[in-house]
CSV table of C-alpha atoms and ligand atoms in Angstrom, one decimal:
chain,number,residue,atom,x,y,z
E,146,MET,CA,-28.4,-93.4,-25.7
E,147,ASN,CA,-31.0,-92.5,-27.9
E,148,ASN,CA,-33.4,-90.2,-25.5
E,149,LYS,CA,-35.5,-89.1,-28.5
E,150,TYR,CA,-39.0,-89.5,-26.9
E,151,LYS,CA,-40.3,-87.8,-23.8
E,152,TYR,CA,-43.8,-89.2,-23.2
E,153,PRO,CA,-43.7,-92.4,-21.1
E,154,GLU,CA,-46.6,-94.1,-23.3
E,155,THR,CA,-43.9,-93.9,-26.2
E,156,ILE,CA,-40.7,-94.6,-24.4
E,157,GLY,CA,-42.1,-98.1,-23.0
E,158,LEU,CA,-42.5,-99.2,-26.8
E,159,HIS,CA,-39.6,-97.1,-28.5
E,160,GLY,CA,-37.4,-96.0,-25.9
E,161,GLY,CA,-33.7,-96.6,-26.4
E,162,ASN,CA,-32.1,-97.5,-30.0
E,163,PHE,CA,-33.8,-100.8,-30.6
E,164,ARG,CA,-35.9,-100.4,-33.8
E,165,LYS,CA,-35.7,-104.0,-35.0
E,166,ASP,CA,-33.3,-106.9,-35.1
E,167,ASP,CA,-30.5,-106.0,-37.6
E,168,VAL,CA,-30.4,-109.7,-39.0
E,169,GLN,CA,-33.7,-111.2,-39.0
E,170,THR,CA,-35.6,-107.8,-38.7
E,171,SER,CA,-38.1,-109.0,-36.0
E,172,VAL,CA,-40.0,-106.1,-34.2
E,173,ALA,CA,-40.4,-108.0,-30.9
E,174,VAL,CA,-37.3,-107.7,-29.0
E,175,PRO,CA,-35.3,-111.3,-29.7
E,176,ILE,CA,-34.4,-113.1,-26.6
E,177,HIS,CA,-30.5,-113.6,-26.8
E,178,GLN,CA,-30.4,-116.7,-24.8
E,179,THR,CA,-26.5,-117.0,-25.2
E,180,SER,CA,-23.7,-117.0,-22.7
E,181,SER,CA,-21.0,-115.8,-24.8
E,182,TYR,CA,-20.1,-113.8,-27.7
E,183,GLN,CA,-17.7,-114.5,-30.7
E,184,PHE,CA,-14.8,-111.9,-30.8
E,185,ASN,CA,-13.5,-110.5,-34.2
E,186,SER,CA,-9.9,-110.9,-33.5
E,187,THR,CA,-7.5,-111.2,-30.4
E,188,GLU,CA,-7.1,-107.5,-30.6
E,189,HIS,CA,-10.9,-107.2,-30.7
E,190,ALA,CA,-11.0,-109.3,-27.7
E,191,ALA,CA,-8.1,-107.7,-25.7
E,192,ASN,CA,-9.8,-104.2,-26.3
E,193,LEU,CA,-13.0,-105.5,-24.8
E,194,PHE,CA,-11.5,-106.8,-21.6
E,195,GLY,CA,-9.3,-103.6,-21.2
E,196,LEU,CA,-12.5,-101.4,-21.7
E,197,LYS,CA,-10.8,-99.8,-24.6
E,198,GLU,CA,-13.7,-100.3,-26.5
E,199,PHE,CA,-17.4,-101.3,-25.4
E,200,GLY,CA,-19.1,-104.6,-26.6
E,201,ASN,CA,-20.7,-107.8,-25.8
E,202,ILE,CA,-18.1,-110.4,-23.7
E,203,TYR,CA,-20.5,-112.5,-21.6
E,204,THR,CA,-24.0,-112.4,-20.7
E,205,ARG,CA,-22.8,-112.3,-16.9
E,206,ILE,CA,-21.9,-108.8,-17.3
E,207,MET,CA,-24.0,-107.7,-20.6
E,208,ASN,CA,-26.6,-108.9,-23.0
E,209,PRO,CA,-28.1,-107.6,-26.0
E,210,THR,CA,-32.0,-108.5,-24.9
E,211,THR,CA,-31.2,-107.0,-21.5
E,212,ASN,CA,-29.6,-103.8,-23.0
E,213,VAL,CA,-32.7,-102.9,-24.7
E,214,LEU,CA,-34.7,-103.0,-21.5
E,215,GLU,CA,-31.9,-101.0,-19.7
E,216,GLU,CA,-32.2,-98.1,-22.4
E,217,ARG,CA,-35.6,-98.1,-22.2
E,218,ILE,CA,-36.0,-97.8,-18.1
E,219,ALA,CA,-33.4,-95.1,-18.5
E,220,ALA,CA,-35.1,-93.0,-20.7
E,221,LEU,CA,-38.3,-93.5,-18.6
E,222,GLU,CA,-36.7,-92.3,-15.6
E,223,GLY,CA,-34.7,-89.8,-17.3
E,224,GLY,CA,-31.3,-91.1,-16.5
E,225,ILE,CA,-28.7,-91.7,-19.0
E,226,ALA,CA,-27.7,-95.2,-18.5
E,227,SER,CA,-29.1,-98.1,-16.5
E,228,LEU,CA,-27.7,-101.7,-15.2
E,229,CYS,CA,-30.3,-104.6,-14.9
E,230,VAL,CA,-29.6,-107.3,-12.2
E,231,SER,CA,-31.3,-110.3,-11.1
E,232,SER,CA,-33.5,-108.9,-8.4
E,233,GLY,CA,-34.5,-105.7,-6.5
E,234,GLN,CA,-32.7,-107.1,-3.7
E,235,ALA,CA,-29.6,-107.2,-5.8
E,236,ALA,CA,-30.1,-103.6,-7.1
E,237,SER,CA,-30.3,-102.6,-3.4
E,238,THR,CA,-27.2,-104.4,-2.4
E,239,PHE,CA,-25.3,-103.2,-5.5
E,240,VAL,CA,-25.8,-99.5,-4.9
E,241,VAL,CA,-24.5,-99.8,-1.4
E,242,GLN,CA,-21.6,-102.1,-2.3
E,243,ASN,CA,-20.8,-99.6,-5.1
E,244,LEU,CA,-19.6,-96.8,-2.9
E,245,CYS,CA,-19.0,-98.3,0.6
E,246,SER,CA,-16.3,-100.7,2.1
E,247,SER,CA,-15.9,-102.1,5.7
E,248,GLY,CA,-15.8,-99.1,8.0
E,249,ASP,CA,-18.0,-97.1,5.8
E,250,ASN,CA,-22.0,-95.8,6.6
E,251,ILE,CA,-24.7,-95.0,4.6
E,252,ILE,CA,-27.8,-92.9,6.1
E,253,ALA,CA,-31.3,-94.5,5.2
E,254,SER,CA,-34.7,-93.6,5.4
E,255,THR,CA,-36.7,-95.4,8.7
E,256,ASP,CA,-39.4,-96.0,6.0
E,257,LEU,CA,-38.3,-98.9,3.9
E,258,TYR,CA,-39.5,-102.1,2.7
E,259,GLY,CA,-38.7,-105.0,5.3
E,260,GLY,CA,-36.5,-107.0,2.8
E,261,THR,CA,-34.0,-104.0,2.5
E,262,ILE,CA,-34.2,-103.5,6.3
E,263,ASN,CA,-33.0,-107.1,6.8
E,264,LEU,CA,-30.4,-106.5,4.3
E,265,PHE,CA,-29.2,-103.5,5.8
E,266,ASN,CA,-29.5,-104.4,9.3
E,267,ASN,CA,-27.8,-108.0,9.0
E,268,THR,CA,-26.1,-108.6,5.8
E,269,LEU,CA,-24.6,-105.3,5.3
E,270,LYS,CA,-23.5,-105.1,8.9
E,271,SER,CA,-21.8,-108.3,8.6
E,272,MET,CA,-19.6,-106.8,5.6
E,273,GLY,CA,-18.7,-103.8,8.1
E,274,ILE,CA,-21.1,-101.3,6.6
E,275,GLU,CA,-23.1,-99.4,9.1
E,276,VAL,CA,-26.5,-98.0,8.4
E,277,ARG,CA,-28.2,-95.1,10.2
E,278,TYR,CA,-31.6,-94.4,10.1
E,279,ALA,CA,-33.1,-91.0,9.5
E,280,ASP,CA,-36.7,-90.2,10.2
E,281,PRO,CA,-37.7,-88.3,6.7
E,282,SER,CA,-40.3,-85.8,8.8
E,283,ASP,CA,-37.4,-83.7,9.0
E,284,PRO,CA,-34.8,-84.0,6.1
E,285,GLU,CA,-32.3,-82.3,8.4
E,286,ASN,CA,-32.0,-85.7,10.3
E,287,PHE,CA,-30.0,-86.9,7.4
E,288,LYS,CA,-27.3,-84.3,7.8
E,289,LYS,CA,-27.3,-84.9,11.4
E,290,LEU,CA,-26.2,-88.6,11.0
E,291,CYS,CA,-23.4,-87.8,8.4
E,292,ASP,CA,-19.8,-88.2,9.0
E,293,ASN,CA,-16.6,-88.1,6.9
E,294,LYS,CA,-17.4,-92.0,6.2
E,295,THR,CA,-20.8,-91.4,5.1
E,296,ARG,CA,-21.1,-92.5,1.2
E,297,LEU,CA,-24.8,-92.1,0.4
E,298,PHE,CA,-28.6,-91.5,1.5
E,299,TYR,CA,-31.0,-94.1,0.6
E,300,ALA,CA,-34.9,-94.0,0.5
E,301,GLU,CA,-37.9,-95.2,-1.3
E,302,THR,CA,-40.6,-92.7,-3.0
E,303,LEU,CA,-43.4,-94.3,-1.5
E,304,PRO,CA,-42.5,-96.7,1.2
E,305,ASN,CA,-44.8,-99.3,2.4
E,306,PRO,CA,-46.3,-99.7,4.9
E,307,SER,CA,-46.0,-96.0,6.0
E,308,LEU,CA,-46.9,-94.9,2.7
E,309,ARG,CA,-45.3,-91.5,3.5
E,310,VAL,CA,-44.1,-90.0,0.4
E,311,PHE,CA,-40.3,-88.9,1.0
E,312,PRO,CA,-38.9,-85.2,0.7
E,313,ILE,CA,-36.6,-86.3,-2.4
E,314,LYS,CA,-35.8,-82.6,-3.3
E,315,ASN,CA,-34.7,-81.6,0.3
E,316,VAL,CA,-32.6,-84.6,1.1
E,317,ALA,CA,-31.1,-84.6,-2.4
E,318,GLU,CA,-29.9,-80.9,-1.6
E,319,ILE,CA,-28.4,-81.8,1.4
E,320,GLY,CA,-26.5,-84.5,-0.2
E,321,LYS,CA,-25.2,-82.8,-2.9
E,322,LYS,CA,-23.6,-80.1,-0.7
E,323,LEU,CA,-21.7,-82.9,0.9
E,324,CYS,CA,-21.1,-85.2,-2.4
E,325,ILE,CA,-23.3,-87.5,-0.9
E,326,PRO,CA,-25.7,-89.1,-3.7
E,327,LEU,CA,-29.7,-89.7,-2.9
E,328,ILE,CA,-30.4,-93.4,-4.3
E,329,ILE,CA,-34.3,-93.7,-4.7
E,330,ASP,CA,-36.2,-96.8,-4.7
E,331,ASN,CA,-38.7,-95.9,-7.1
E,332,THR,CA,-40.6,-99.5,-7.3
E,333,ALA,CA,-43.9,-98.3,-5.9
E,334,CYS,CA,-43.7,-95.3,-8.4
E,335,PRO,CA,-42.7,-95.8,-11.7
E,336,ILE,CA,-44.0,-93.0,-14.3
E,337,ILE,CA,-46.2,-91.3,-11.5
E,338,CYS,CA,-42.6,-89.9,-10.0
E,339,LYS,CA,-39.4,-89.1,-11.3
E,340,PRO,CA,-36.9,-88.9,-8.7
E,341,ILE,CA,-34.1,-87.6,-10.9
E,342,GLU,CA,-36.0,-84.6,-11.8
E,343,HIS,CA,-36.2,-83.9,-8.0
E,344,GLY,CA,-32.6,-84.4,-7.4
E,345,ALA,CA,-31.8,-88.3,-6.9
E,346,ALA,CA,-28.6,-89.1,-8.3
E,347,ILE,CA,-29.4,-92.8,-8.9
E,348,VAL,CA,-33.0,-94.6,-9.2
E,349,ILE,CA,-33.6,-98.1,-8.5
E,350,HIS,CA,-36.4,-100.4,-8.8
E,351,SER,CA,-37.6,-103.8,-8.2
E,352,LEU,CA,-38.9,-104.8,-12.0
E,353,THR,CA,-40.6,-107.6,-10.4
E,354,LYS,CA,-43.5,-105.3,-9.5
E,355,TYR,CA,-45.3,-102.5,-11.5
E,356,ILE,CA,-43.0,-102.6,-14.3
E,357,GLY,CA,-43.0,-106.5,-15.3
E,358,GLY,CA,-46.4,-106.0,-14.1
E,359,HIS,CA,-47.8,-109.6,-14.4
E,360,GLY,CA,-45.9,-111.3,-11.7
E,361,THR,CA,-44.0,-113.6,-13.8
E,362,SER,CA,-40.2,-112.7,-13.5
E,363,ILE,CA,-38.2,-111.4,-10.8
E,364,GLY,CA,-35.7,-108.6,-11.5
E,365,GLY,CA,-34.1,-105.4,-10.8
E,366,VAL,CA,-32.3,-102.1,-12.3
E,367,ILE,CA,-30.1,-99.3,-11.3
E,368,ILE,CA,-30.4,-96.2,-13.2
E,369,ASP,CA,-28.0,-93.5,-13.3
E,370,SER,CA,-29.1,-89.8,-13.8
E,371,GLY,CA,-25.6,-88.9,-15.2
E,372,ASN,CA,-25.8,-85.4,-13.6
E,373,PHE,CA,-24.3,-86.3,-10.0
E,374,ASN,CA,-21.1,-84.0,-9.2
E,375,TRP,CA,-18.8,-87.0,-8.0
E,376,SER,CA,-15.9,-84.3,-8.0
E,377,LYS,CA,-17.3,-82.1,-5.5
E,378,ASN,CA,-15.4,-84.0,-2.7
E,379,LYS,CA,-13.2,-86.4,-3.9
E,380,SER,CA,-12.3,-87.8,-0.4
E,381,ARG,CA,-16.0,-88.6,0.2
E,382,GLN,CA,-16.1,-91.3,-2.7
E,383,PRO,CA,-12.9,-93.3,-2.4
E,384,ASN,CA,-14.5,-96.0,-4.9
E,385,ILE,CA,-14.8,-93.6,-7.4
E,386,TRP,CA,-11.7,-91.5,-6.9
E,387,GLU,CA,-9.1,-94.1,-5.5
E,388,PRO,CA,-7.3,-96.6,-8.0
E,389,ASP,CA,-9.2,-99.7,-8.4
E,390,GLN,CA,-6.5,-102.9,-8.1
E,391,SER,CA,-9.0,-105.1,-9.8
E,392,TYR,CA,-8.6,-103.1,-13.0
E,393,HIS,CA,-4.8,-102.3,-13.1
E,394,GLY,CA,-5.3,-99.2,-11.0
E,395,VAL,CA,-8.1,-97.4,-12.9
E,396,ILE,CA,-9.5,-94.5,-11.7
E,397,TRP,CA,-13.3,-94.8,-12.5
E,398,GLY,CA,-13.9,-91.0,-11.9
E,399,GLU,CA,-11.5,-90.1,-14.8
E,400,ALA,CA,-11.4,-93.3,-16.8
E,401,ILE,CA,-15.2,-93.3,-17.5
E,402,PRO,CA,-15.9,-89.7,-18.6
E,403,GLN,CA,-12.8,-89.9,-20.7
E,404,LEU,CA,-14.0,-93.4,-22.4
E,405,THR,CA,-17.5,-92.7,-22.9
E,406,GLY,CA,-18.0,-89.0,-22.9
E,407,ALA,CA,-20.6,-89.1,-20.0
E,408,ASN,CA,-20.7,-88.8,-16.2
E,409,ILE,CA,-21.3,-92.4,-15.4
E,410,PRO,CA,-18.7,-93.7,-13.5
E,411,PHE,CA,-21.2,-95.1,-10.8
E,412,ILE,CA,-23.0,-97.5,-13.4
E,413,ILE,CA,-20.2,-98.8,-15.3
E,414,ARG,CA,-18.3,-99.4,-12.1
E,415,ALA,CA,-21.5,-101.5,-11.0
E,416,ARG,CA,-21.2,-103.4,-14.1
E,417,VAL,CA,-17.8,-104.1,-14.7
E,418,VAL,CA,-16.7,-104.4,-11.0
E,419,LEU,CA,-20.0,-106.0,-9.1
E,420,LEU,CA,-21.7,-107.7,-12.0
E,421,ARG,CA,-18.2,-109.0,-13.1
E,422,ASP,CA,-17.4,-110.5,-9.1
E,423,LEU,CA,-20.8,-111.1,-7.9
E,424,GLY,CA,-22.7,-112.2,-10.8
E,425,SER,CA,-26.1,-111.5,-10.1
E,426,ALA,CA,-27.1,-111.2,-13.8
E,427,LEU,CA,-30.9,-110.9,-15.0
E,428,SER,CA,-31.8,-113.8,-17.6
E,429,PRO,CA,-32.3,-112.7,-20.9
E,430,PHE,CA,-35.6,-114.5,-20.8
E,431,ASN,CA,-36.5,-112.5,-17.8
E,432,ALA,CA,-35.2,-109.2,-19.6
E,433,PHE,CA,-37.8,-110.3,-22.5
E,434,GLN,CA,-40.7,-110.9,-20.2
E,435,ILE,CA,-40.3,-107.3,-18.5
E,436,ILE,CA,-40.0,-105.6,-21.7
E,437,GLN,CA,-43.4,-106.7,-22.4
E,438,GLY,CA,-44.6,-105.5,-19.2
E,439,LEU,CA,-43.0,-102.2,-20.0
E,440,GLU,CA,-44.9,-101.9,-23.5
E,441,THR,CA,-48.2,-101.5,-21.3
E,442,LEU,CA,-46.8,-99.8,-17.9
E,443,SER,CA,-48.2,-96.4,-18.8
E,444,LEU,CA,-51.8,-97.6,-19.4
E,445,ARG,CA,-51.6,-100.3,-16.3
E,446,ILE,CA,-50.4,-97.6,-13.8
E,447,GLN,CA,-53.4,-95.2,-14.6
E,448,GLN,CA,-56.0,-98.0,-14.0
E,449,HIS,CA,-54.0,-99.0,-10.6
E,450,CYS,CA,-54.1,-95.6,-9.5
E,451,LYS,CA,-57.8,-94.7,-10.3
E,452,ASN,CA,-58.8,-97.9,-8.6
E,453,ALA,CA,-56.9,-97.4,-5.7
E,454,LEU,CA,-58.6,-94.0,-5.3
E,455,LYS,CA,-62.0,-95.5,-5.2
E,456,VAL,CA,-61.0,-98.4,-3.3
E,457,LYS,CA,-59.4,-96.1,-0.6
E,458,ASP,CA,-63.1,-94.1,-0.4
E,459,PHE,CA,-65.0,-97.3,-0.3
E,460,LEU,CA,-62.6,-98.4,2.8
E,461,GLU,CA,-63.1,-95.1,4.7
E,462,THR,CA,-66.9,-95.9,5.1
E,463,SER,CA,-66.5,-99.2,6.6
E,464,ASN,CA,-66.7,-99.5,10.5
E,465,LYS,CA,-64.5,-102.7,10.7
E,466,ILE,CA,-61.6,-100.6,9.8
E,467,GLU,CA,-59.8,-98.3,12.4
E,468,LYS,CA,-57.6,-96.6,9.9
E,469,VAL,CA,-56.8,-96.2,6.2
E,470,ILE,CA,-53.1,-95.4,5.1
E,471,PHE,CA,-52.8,-93.9,1.8
E,472,SER,CA,-50.3,-91.6,0.2
E,473,THR,CA,-52.6,-88.8,0.5
E,474,ASN,CA,-53.9,-89.6,4.0
E,475,GLN,CA,-51.1,-88.5,6.2
E,476,ASN,CA,-50.3,-85.4,8.0
E,477,LYS,CA,-49.7,-81.8,6.4
E,478,TYR,CA,-46.2,-82.5,5.4
E,479,PHE,CA,-46.4,-86.0,3.9
E,480,LYS,CA,-49.6,-84.8,2.1
E,481,GLN,CA,-47.5,-82.1,0.7
E,482,ASN,CA,-45.0,-84.5,-0.3
E,483,ALA,CA,-47.4,-86.8,-2.1
E,484,LYS,CA,-49.0,-83.5,-4.0
E,485,GLU,CA,-45.4,-82.5,-4.9
E,486,TYR,CA,-43.9,-85.9,-6.1
E,487,LEU,CA,-46.7,-88.0,-7.4
E,488,LYS,CA,-48.2,-86.6,-10.7
E,489,GLY,CA,-51.1,-88.4,-12.6
E,490,GLY,CA,-51.8,-90.9,-9.6
E,491,GLU,CA,-51.4,-91.2,-6.0
E,492,GLY,CA,-49.9,-94.7,-5.9
E,493,ALA,CA,-52.0,-97.8,-5.6
E,494,LEU,CA,-51.0,-99.2,-2.5
E,495,ILE,CA,-53.4,-98.9,0.4
E,496,GLY,CA,-52.9,-100.1,4.0
E,497,VAL,CA,-55.8,-100.9,6.6
E,498,GLU,CA,-55.8,-100.9,10.1
E,499,LEU,CA,-58.7,-103.3,11.3
E,500,LYS,CA,-60.5,-102.8,14.4
E,501,GLY,CA,-59.8,-106.5,15.5
E,502,GLY,CA,-56.1,-106.6,15.4
E,503,LEU,CA,-54.4,-109.9,14.6
E,504,VAL,CA,-57.2,-111.9,14.5
E,505,ALA,CA,-59.4,-109.6,12.0
E,506,GLY,CA,-56.2,-109.0,10.0
E,507,LYS,CA,-55.6,-112.9,9.2
E,508,ARG,CA,-59.7,-113.5,9.1
E,509,PHE,CA,-60.1,-110.7,6.4
E,510,ILE,CA,-57.4,-112.2,4.1
E,511,ASP,CA,-58.6,-115.6,4.4
E,512,ASN,CA,-61.9,-114.5,3.2
E,513,LEU,CA,-60.9,-112.5,0.3
E,514,LYS,CA,-61.6,-114.3,-3.1
E,515,LEU,CA,-60.2,-112.2,-5.9
E,516,PHE,CA,-57.5,-110.8,-4.0
E,517,TYR,CA,-54.6,-113.0,-4.1
E,518,HIS,CA,-52.5,-113.6,-0.9
E,519,VAL,CA,-49.2,-113.2,-2.1
E,520,ALA,CA,-45.8,-111.3,-0.9
E,521,ASN,CA,-45.8,-109.5,-4.3
E,522,ILE,CA,-46.8,-105.9,-4.9
E,523,GLY,CA,-47.6,-104.2,-8.4
E,524,ASP,CA,-49.2,-107.2,-10.3
E,525,ALA,CA,-51.7,-106.5,-12.2
E,526,ARG,CA,-54.0,-108.5,-10.0
E,527,SER,CA,-55.2,-107.2,-7.0
E,528,LEU,CA,-53.1,-108.5,-3.9
E,529,ALA,CA,-53.2,-108.6,0.0
E,530,ILE,CA,-50.8,-109.7,2.8
E,531,HIS,CA,-50.6,-109.4,6.4
E,532,PRO,CA,-47.1,-107.9,6.9
E,533,ALA,CA,-46.7,-108.8,10.6
E,534,SER,CA,-47.0,-112.3,10.1
E,535,THR,CA,-45.2,-112.6,6.6
E,536,THR,CA,-43.2,-109.9,5.0
E,537,HIS,CA,-42.0,-108.1,8.2
E,538,SER,CA,-42.3,-111.1,10.6
E,539,GLN,CA,-38.2,-111.2,10.5
E,540,LEU,CA,-37.9,-107.9,12.0
E,541,ASN,CA,-37.4,-107.4,15.9
E,542,ASN,CA,-40.4,-105.3,17.7
E,543,GLU,CA,-38.8,-102.4,17.5
E,544,ASP,CA,-37.8,-102.4,13.9
E,545,MET,CA,-41.3,-103.6,13.2
E,546,LYS,CA,-42.8,-100.8,14.9
E,547,LYS,CA,-40.6,-98.3,13.2
E,548,SER,CA,-41.4,-99.5,9.8
E,549,GLY,CA,-45.3,-98.8,10.7
E,550,VAL,CA,-46.4,-102.2,10.8
E,551,THR,CA,-49.0,-103.3,13.5
E,552,ASP,CA,-50.6,-106.5,14.3
E,553,GLY,CA,-53.7,-105.2,12.7
E,554,TYR,CA,-52.2,-103.9,9.4
E,555,VAL,CA,-53.1,-105.4,6.0
E,556,ARG,CA,-51.6,-104.2,2.8
E,557,LEU,CA,-53.4,-104.0,-0.4
E,558,SER,CA,-52.0,-103.5,-3.6
E,559,ILE,CA,-54.8,-102.6,-5.9
E,560,GLY,CA,-54.8,-104.4,-9.3
E,561,ILE,CA,-56.4,-103.3,-12.9
E,562,GLU,CA,-59.6,-105.4,-12.4
E,563,HIS,CA,-62.9,-103.4,-12.7
E,564,GLU,CA,-63.4,-101.4,-9.6
E,565,ASN,CA,-66.6,-102.8,-8.6
E,566,ASP,CA,-65.2,-106.4,-8.5
E,567,ILE,CA,-62.4,-105.3,-6.3
E,568,ILE,CA,-64.7,-103.4,-3.7
E,569,ASN,CA,-67.3,-106.2,-3.9
E,570,ASP,CA,-64.5,-108.7,-2.7
E,571,LEU,CA,-63.2,-106.5,0.1
E,572,LYS,CA,-66.8,-105.7,1.3
E,573,GLN,CA,-67.7,-109.5,1.5
E,574,SER,CA,-64.6,-109.8,3.3
E,575,LEU,CA,-64.9,-107.4,5.6
E,576,ASP,CA,-68.6,-108.5,6.3
E,577,LYS,CA,-67.3,-112.1,7.7
E,578,ILE,CA,-65.0,-110.3,10.1
G,751,LIG,N1,-37.9,-102.7,-2.9
G,751,LIG,C1,-39.1,-102.5,-2.8
G,751,LIG,C2,-39.8,-101.2,-2.7
G,751,LIG,C3,-40.0,-103.8,-2.7
G,751,LIG,O1,-41.3,-103.6,-2.8
G,751,LIG,C4,-39.0,-105.0,-3.1
G,751,LIG,C5,-39.8,-106.4,-3.0
G,751,LIG,O2,-41.1,-106.2,-2.6
G,751,LIG,C6,-37.8,-105.0,-3.3
G,751,LIG,C7,-36.9,-103.6,-3.5
G,751,LIG,C8,-37.0,-106.1,-3.6
G,751,LIG,O3,-37.4,-106.6,-4.7
G,751,LIG,P1,-37.0,-108.2,-5.5
G,751,LIG,O4,-38.4,-108.9,-4.9
G,751,LIG,O5,-37.4,-107.9,-7.0
G,751,LIG,O6,-36.1,-108.7,-5.0
């Protein structure tokens, strides 16, 4: 892949190999709304299916529009290859399934998006994959929970609702010694954090959020750093080093570096095994929409973060609010993490705990006029939600508490409107509590 630019402002527009459509010369990325691709000959078709050469076969597995997005996102995150999937949830599922089988386990941070906790505690459990939770306040907790069936570490850069920035470097280092890759969900921090630079092996995003940016399309992506040492302990990663019967006994850890010259068995396996079998493909139309979002991401993220700081300062003056939760409003350890890992912005998610608990939380949301009351984050518009009665309502009390959600907690995703309008809306709503 062509990683010729290093600045996110440029990568969003020019990252990867696409310059123009080679047939029609269009500059905007064309939407290749096709399921299938004509093979040149029977030999060509056989080579593609046998992975002797790479090329388009079927849109469930690859698509030229989606490929432009994949190259740009990989460049943006400092990875060398990526795979788009139909949603952020699919990305989370794929990264686990790519390395784990029934009987295996993963160690995940206690601070996670509620949907991920549901996936981990129920669906993965039903597949025989155990998720053990480590409190990130001490990275050693990850080591303590490992055994010889542990296949990966999983965490979010800036998890809501706790908004405690994860100690990426420390946990990645522990994992590298054991041949356990750290997977980071960087959904809340595109551009302002680059987990691969801090040692993450794999990064995922819900593209539905800041990267798409306009709340139009659901999508997800998995990015491979290309620098994880899968050979360090081969018995640790059977899906990479044991023959895959679904591909005539191929060993991905050997075959992919030979075929591509790159250390990307993880991402290729995810594409040709999981996407082939599970079919969670991103539609080319959604890829096109998300490419439009990516073009302006660098500008938007700055405005999101700038507004969030102003809003946080305002909220701290309100006598209706018990506590303002923000990446830098944390104890010394997590404040230091925010400083170390977030550059050029401190994120645009804010939590508030209202003094009046559940009733105040609901009333606050019902009186907002500019803010949308939605389940999403990272839209250009300002958004609010009451997690205890919505996004986190399917968790039991214990998991809800562990995730940091209380009855009076309201999550704000600060948009790119003028800061005065955002603050005025919050003010008028707080006045009505
Ligand atoms: N990861 C995080 C941090 C999220 O906030 C979300 C959705 O809110 C997801 C993953 C799931 O993404 P999607 O809604 O695209 O499936």
